[in-house]
XYZ file of C-alpha atoms in Angstrom:
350
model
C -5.118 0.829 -5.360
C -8.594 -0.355 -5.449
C -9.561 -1.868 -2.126
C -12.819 -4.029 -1.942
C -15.297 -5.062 0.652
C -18.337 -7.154 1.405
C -20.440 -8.372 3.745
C -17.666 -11.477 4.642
C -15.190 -8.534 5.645
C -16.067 -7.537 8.600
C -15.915 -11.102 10.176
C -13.183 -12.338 8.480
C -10.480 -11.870 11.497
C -7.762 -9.338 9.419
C -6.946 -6.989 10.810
C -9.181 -3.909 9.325
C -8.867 -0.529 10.672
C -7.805 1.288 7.950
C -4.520 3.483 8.678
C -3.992 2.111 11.926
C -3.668 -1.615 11.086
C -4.724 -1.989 7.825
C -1.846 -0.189 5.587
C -2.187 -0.221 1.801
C 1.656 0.507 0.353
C 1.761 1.461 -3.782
C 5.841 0.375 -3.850
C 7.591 2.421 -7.142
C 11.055 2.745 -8.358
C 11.811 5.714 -9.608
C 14.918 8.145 -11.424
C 15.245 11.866 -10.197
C 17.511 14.628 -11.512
C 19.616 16.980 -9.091
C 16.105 19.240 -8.749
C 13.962 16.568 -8.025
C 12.553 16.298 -11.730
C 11.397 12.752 -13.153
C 14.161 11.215 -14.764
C 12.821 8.393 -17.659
C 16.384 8.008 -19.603
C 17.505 4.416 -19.375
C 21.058 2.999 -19.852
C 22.423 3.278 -23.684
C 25.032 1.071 -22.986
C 23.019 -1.928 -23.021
C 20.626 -0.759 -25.304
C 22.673 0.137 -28.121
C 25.696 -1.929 -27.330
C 25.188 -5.173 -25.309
C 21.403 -5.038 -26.033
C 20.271 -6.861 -22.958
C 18.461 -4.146 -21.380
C 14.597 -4.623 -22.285
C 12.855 -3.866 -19.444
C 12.358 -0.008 -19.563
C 13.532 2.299 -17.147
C 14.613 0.801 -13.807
C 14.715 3.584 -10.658
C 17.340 3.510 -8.267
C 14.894 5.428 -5.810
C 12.289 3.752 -3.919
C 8.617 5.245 -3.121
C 6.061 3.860 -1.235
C 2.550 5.871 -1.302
C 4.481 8.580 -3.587
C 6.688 9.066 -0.247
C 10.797 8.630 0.059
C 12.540 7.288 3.003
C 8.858 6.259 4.341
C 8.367 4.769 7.971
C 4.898 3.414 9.948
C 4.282 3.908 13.307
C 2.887 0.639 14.335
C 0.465 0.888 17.505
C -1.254 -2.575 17.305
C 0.389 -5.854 17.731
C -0.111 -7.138 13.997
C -0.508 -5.298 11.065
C -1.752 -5.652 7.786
C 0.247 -4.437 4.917
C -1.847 -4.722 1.508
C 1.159 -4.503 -0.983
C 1.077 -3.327 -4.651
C 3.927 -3.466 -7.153
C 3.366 -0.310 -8.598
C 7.010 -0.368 -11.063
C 6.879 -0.307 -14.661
C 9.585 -3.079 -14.427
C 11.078 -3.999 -11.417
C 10.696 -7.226 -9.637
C 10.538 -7.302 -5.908
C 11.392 -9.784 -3.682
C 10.076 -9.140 -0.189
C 10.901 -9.551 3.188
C 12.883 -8.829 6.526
C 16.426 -9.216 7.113
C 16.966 -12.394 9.192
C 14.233 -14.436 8.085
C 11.668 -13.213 10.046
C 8.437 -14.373 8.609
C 5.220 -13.196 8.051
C 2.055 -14.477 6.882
C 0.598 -13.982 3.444
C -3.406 -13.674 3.593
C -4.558 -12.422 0.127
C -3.357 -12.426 -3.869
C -4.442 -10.232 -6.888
C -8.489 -11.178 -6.782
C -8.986 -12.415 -3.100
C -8.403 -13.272 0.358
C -6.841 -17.236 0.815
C -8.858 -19.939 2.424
C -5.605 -20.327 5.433
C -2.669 -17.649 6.170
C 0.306 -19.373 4.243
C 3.688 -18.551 6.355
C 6.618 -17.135 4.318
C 10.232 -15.338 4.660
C 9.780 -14.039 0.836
C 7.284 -12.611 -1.493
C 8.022 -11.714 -4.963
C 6.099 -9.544 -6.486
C 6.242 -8.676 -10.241
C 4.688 -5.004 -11.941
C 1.131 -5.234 -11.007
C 0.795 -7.995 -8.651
C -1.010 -7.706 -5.399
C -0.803 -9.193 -2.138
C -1.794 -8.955 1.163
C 0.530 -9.712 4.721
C 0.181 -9.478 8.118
C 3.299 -9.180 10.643
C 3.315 -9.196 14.156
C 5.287 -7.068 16.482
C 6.701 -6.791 19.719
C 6.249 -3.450 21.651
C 9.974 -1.189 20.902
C 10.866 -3.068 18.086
C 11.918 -1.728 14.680
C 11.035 -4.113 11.240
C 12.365 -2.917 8.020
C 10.399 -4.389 5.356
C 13.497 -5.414 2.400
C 13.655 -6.119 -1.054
C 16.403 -8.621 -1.792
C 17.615 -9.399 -4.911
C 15.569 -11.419 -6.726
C 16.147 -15.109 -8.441
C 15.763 -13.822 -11.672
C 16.896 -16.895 -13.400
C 19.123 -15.028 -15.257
C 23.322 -14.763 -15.676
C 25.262 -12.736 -15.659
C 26.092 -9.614 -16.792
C 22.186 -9.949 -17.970
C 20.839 -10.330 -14.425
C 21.797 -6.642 -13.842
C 20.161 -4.942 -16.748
C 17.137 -6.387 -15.690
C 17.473 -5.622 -11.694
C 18.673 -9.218 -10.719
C 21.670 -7.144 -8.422
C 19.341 -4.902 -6.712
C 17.825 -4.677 -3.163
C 16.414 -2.154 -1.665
C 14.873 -1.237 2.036
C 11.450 -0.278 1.530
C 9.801 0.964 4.389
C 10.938 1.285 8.487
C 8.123 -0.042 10.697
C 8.505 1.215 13.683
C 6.266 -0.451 17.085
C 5.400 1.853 20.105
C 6.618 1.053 23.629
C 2.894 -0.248 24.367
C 0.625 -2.090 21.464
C -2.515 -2.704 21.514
C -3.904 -6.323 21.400
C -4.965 -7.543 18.413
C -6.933 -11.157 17.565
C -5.118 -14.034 16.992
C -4.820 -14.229 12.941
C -7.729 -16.975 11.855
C -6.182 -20.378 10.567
C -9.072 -20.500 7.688
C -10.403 -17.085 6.230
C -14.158 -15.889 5.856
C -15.072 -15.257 2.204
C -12.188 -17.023 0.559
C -13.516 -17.719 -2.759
C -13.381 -21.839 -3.535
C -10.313 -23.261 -6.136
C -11.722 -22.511 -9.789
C -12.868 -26.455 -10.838
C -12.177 -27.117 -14.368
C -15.091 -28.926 -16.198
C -12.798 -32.231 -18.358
C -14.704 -30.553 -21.652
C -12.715 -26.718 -20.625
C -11.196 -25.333 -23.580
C -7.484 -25.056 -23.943
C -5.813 -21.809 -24.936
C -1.775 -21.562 -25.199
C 0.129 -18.453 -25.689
C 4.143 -17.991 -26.091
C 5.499 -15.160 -24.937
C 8.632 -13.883 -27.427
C 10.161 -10.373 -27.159
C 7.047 -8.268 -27.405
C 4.999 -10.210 -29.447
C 1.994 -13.158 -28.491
C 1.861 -16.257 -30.386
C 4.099 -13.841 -33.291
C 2.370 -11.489 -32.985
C 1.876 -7.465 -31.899
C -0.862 -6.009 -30.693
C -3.723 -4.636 -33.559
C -6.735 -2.494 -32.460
C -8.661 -3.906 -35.394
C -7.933 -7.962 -34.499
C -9.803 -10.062 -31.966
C -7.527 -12.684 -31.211
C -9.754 -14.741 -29.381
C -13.473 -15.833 -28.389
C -14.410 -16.291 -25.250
C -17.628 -18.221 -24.038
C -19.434 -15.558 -21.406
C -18.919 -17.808 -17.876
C -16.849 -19.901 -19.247
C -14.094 -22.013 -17.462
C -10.516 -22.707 -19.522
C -7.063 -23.768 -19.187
C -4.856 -21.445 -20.790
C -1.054 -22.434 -20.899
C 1.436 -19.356 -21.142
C 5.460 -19.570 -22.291
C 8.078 -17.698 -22.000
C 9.718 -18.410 -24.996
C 12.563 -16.251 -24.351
C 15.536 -15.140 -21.919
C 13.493 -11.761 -21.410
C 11.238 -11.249 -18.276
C 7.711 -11.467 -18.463
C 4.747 -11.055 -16.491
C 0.941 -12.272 -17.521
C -2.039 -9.970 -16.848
C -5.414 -11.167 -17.922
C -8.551 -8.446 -17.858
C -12.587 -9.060 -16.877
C -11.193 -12.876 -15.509
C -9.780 -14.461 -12.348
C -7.202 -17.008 -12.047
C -5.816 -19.879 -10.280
C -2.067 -20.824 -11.288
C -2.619 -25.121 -11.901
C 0.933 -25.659 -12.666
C 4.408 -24.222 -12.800
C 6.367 -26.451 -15.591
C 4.518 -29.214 -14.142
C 5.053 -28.751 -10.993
C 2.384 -27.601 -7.935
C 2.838 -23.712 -7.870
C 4.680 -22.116 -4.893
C 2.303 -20.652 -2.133
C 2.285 -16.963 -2.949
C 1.013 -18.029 -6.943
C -2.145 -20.161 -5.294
C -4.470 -17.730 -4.787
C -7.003 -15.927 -6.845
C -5.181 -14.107 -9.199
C -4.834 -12.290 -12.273
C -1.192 -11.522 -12.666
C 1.580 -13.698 -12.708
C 5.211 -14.072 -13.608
C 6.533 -16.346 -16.036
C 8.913 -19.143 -15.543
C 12.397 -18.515 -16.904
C 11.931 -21.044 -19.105
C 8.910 -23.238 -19.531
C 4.854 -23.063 -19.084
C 2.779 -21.764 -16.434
C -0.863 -23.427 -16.481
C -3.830 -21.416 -15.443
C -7.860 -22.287 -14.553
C -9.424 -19.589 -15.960
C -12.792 -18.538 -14.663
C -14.663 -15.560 -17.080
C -17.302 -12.946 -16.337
C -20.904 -13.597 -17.566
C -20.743 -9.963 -19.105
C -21.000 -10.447 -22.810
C -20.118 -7.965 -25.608
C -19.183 -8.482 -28.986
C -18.031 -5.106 -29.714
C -15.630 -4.330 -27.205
C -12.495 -6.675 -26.468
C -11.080 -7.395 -22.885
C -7.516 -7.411 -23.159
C -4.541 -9.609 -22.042
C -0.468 -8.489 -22.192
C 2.817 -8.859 -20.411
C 2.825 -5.876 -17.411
C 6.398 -4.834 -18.081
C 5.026 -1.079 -19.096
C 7.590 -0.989 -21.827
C 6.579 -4.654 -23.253
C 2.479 -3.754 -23.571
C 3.375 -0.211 -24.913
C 5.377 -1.683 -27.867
C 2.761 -3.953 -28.886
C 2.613 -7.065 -26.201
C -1.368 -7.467 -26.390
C -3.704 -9.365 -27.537
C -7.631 -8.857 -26.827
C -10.874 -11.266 -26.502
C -14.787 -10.606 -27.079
C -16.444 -12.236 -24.289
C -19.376 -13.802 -26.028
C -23.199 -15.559 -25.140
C -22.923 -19.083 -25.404
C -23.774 -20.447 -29.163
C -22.352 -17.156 -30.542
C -18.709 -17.823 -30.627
C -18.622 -18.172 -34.440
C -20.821 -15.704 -34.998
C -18.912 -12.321 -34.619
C -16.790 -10.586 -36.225
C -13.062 -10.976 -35.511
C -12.384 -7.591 -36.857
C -13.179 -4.506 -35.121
C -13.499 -1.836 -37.953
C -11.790 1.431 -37.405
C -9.948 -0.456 -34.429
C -11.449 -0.327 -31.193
C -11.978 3.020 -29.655
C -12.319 1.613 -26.561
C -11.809 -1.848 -23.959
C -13.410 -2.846 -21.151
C -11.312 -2.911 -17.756
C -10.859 -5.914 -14.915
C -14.410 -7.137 -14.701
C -15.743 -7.882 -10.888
C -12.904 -8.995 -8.353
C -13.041 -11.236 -5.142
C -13.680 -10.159 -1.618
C -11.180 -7.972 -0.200
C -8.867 -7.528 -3.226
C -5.415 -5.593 -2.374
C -5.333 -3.885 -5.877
């Protein structure tokens, strides 16, 4: 976890004392054998037989920070928990048994202009976000996975972790806490909603097994151009009953649309991961970086590990403006390298 600051930080009103209100928590499933050894075998059965199982290996153990069974002492009234979904497959979806709720102050990229109240969070591989609970002194909160609307039947739903729910981590509040501000109803530094210019370029991709658009990743192919600043709409599919999730690098998103519909409030934010509708298009503003090479690709793919390993990629020059038909779309020898995320928001969780 990569954990940014700037001058709007400090006065922003999160909490920010790092380890004592200000917890980052890396959540992983993972396999073990008898001694303790990584286990990465995955179930045959649906492989080989009902062929429904595409997501990789899902854990029946759950880390946080690399640490089982965790728990938090919490010595302040509210607390923020910066939350990364550090799985190779599994979807979370997060919260506290009864309801409680909590309030969600940051996505992938950035902190959000007001606290948005919720009961759930889902979080797919690679997705980021940022909460803050509040406490009462001898209280114990046990922060929950439940199982998550997958939008998938059964028996599929349980190849894919649709049955599972886990406890994550105990928080556990002292007998005295110490005060801590009120949480701010609009948030210093909260980068403004990407505006779309009505000339923005429009980009769709479908997302089918583990190819883009038809087709697998190749180290020698530029599958797109990309004007360096540049603002576009890019509209993403899930053309298929497997789960995906979007990653984009060197950009930041908002989510316009969720098969036509205004986005729920943990998908407004600044972003640049996102899950994909069961069926149907998610729309996206996509704001680029004004670093320009046309030699080495950015790339974008589906963050289910086993997905992007078998090919689900496809990678973009980022380009000065006037040059977009001017460079090569192959990359002879293939690429022997790609750039990473280019500059995030303000206080990004990940």
């Amino acid at each position: 976890m990569i954990i940014l600051d700037d001058e709007e930080s400090d006065r922003n009103g999160l909490p920010s004392a790092y380890g004592i209100d200000d917890i980052p928590l890396v959540i992983q499933d993972k396999n073990f054998h008898d001694d303790g050894s990584l286990d990465f075998s995955e179930t045959s059965l649906s492989d080989d037989i009902a062929a429904v199982d595409n997501m990789g290996v899902l854990g029946d153990t759950i880390l946080v920070n690399g640490t089982y069974d965790p728990y938090f002492e919490v010595t302040t009234r509210r607390v923020r928990l910066r939350l990364l979904n550090g799985s190779n497959a599994r979807i979370y979806q997060l919260g506290f048994p009864g309801d409680r709720s909590f309030h969600l102050v940051a996505t992938d990229n950035g902190v959000l202009k007001r606290p948005q109240a919720l009961t759930r969070l889902r979080l797919a591989p690679g997705e980021r976000a940022e909460i803050v609970v509040e406490f009462k002194p001898g209280e114990e909160a046990v922060l929950h996975s439940f199982k998550p609307d997958l939008g998938i039947g059964f028996p599929d739903r349980r190849f894919v972790g649709g049955d599972d729910s886990f406890d994550i981590i105990a928080l556990r509040a002292a007998a005295t806490l110490k005060d801590s501000p009120e949480l701010p109803t609009q948030i210093a530094g909260a980068p403004a909603a990407i505006e779309v210019p009505g000339s923005a370029k429009k980009r769709k991709f479908t997302f089918v097994g583990i190819q883009i658009n038809g087709k697998t990743m190749d180290m020698n192919r530029v599958d797109e151009v990309v004007t360096a600043g540049a603002t576009e709409i890019w509209e993403i599919e899930r053309g298929d009953g497997w789960l995906h999730a979007f990653h984009l690098h060197g950009a930041t998103f908002n989510v316009l649309e969720v098969n036509g519909g205004e986005p729920p409030a943990h998908m407004r934010g600044p972003k640049d991961t996102a899950f994909l509708p069961v069926t149907g298009t998610i729309k996206l503003a996509v704001r680029f970086d004004t670093l320009t090479d046309d030699k080495t690709p950015y790339m974008y793919h589906c963050h289910v590990l086993r997905h992007e390993d078998q090919g689900m990629m496809g990678q973009f020059l980022v380009v000065e403006p006037g040059e977009e038909g001017n460079v090569s779309t192959t990359l002879t020898g293939g690429s022997a390298s790609h750039h990473a995320h280019g500059p995030q928001q303000e206080e990004s969780p990940g």
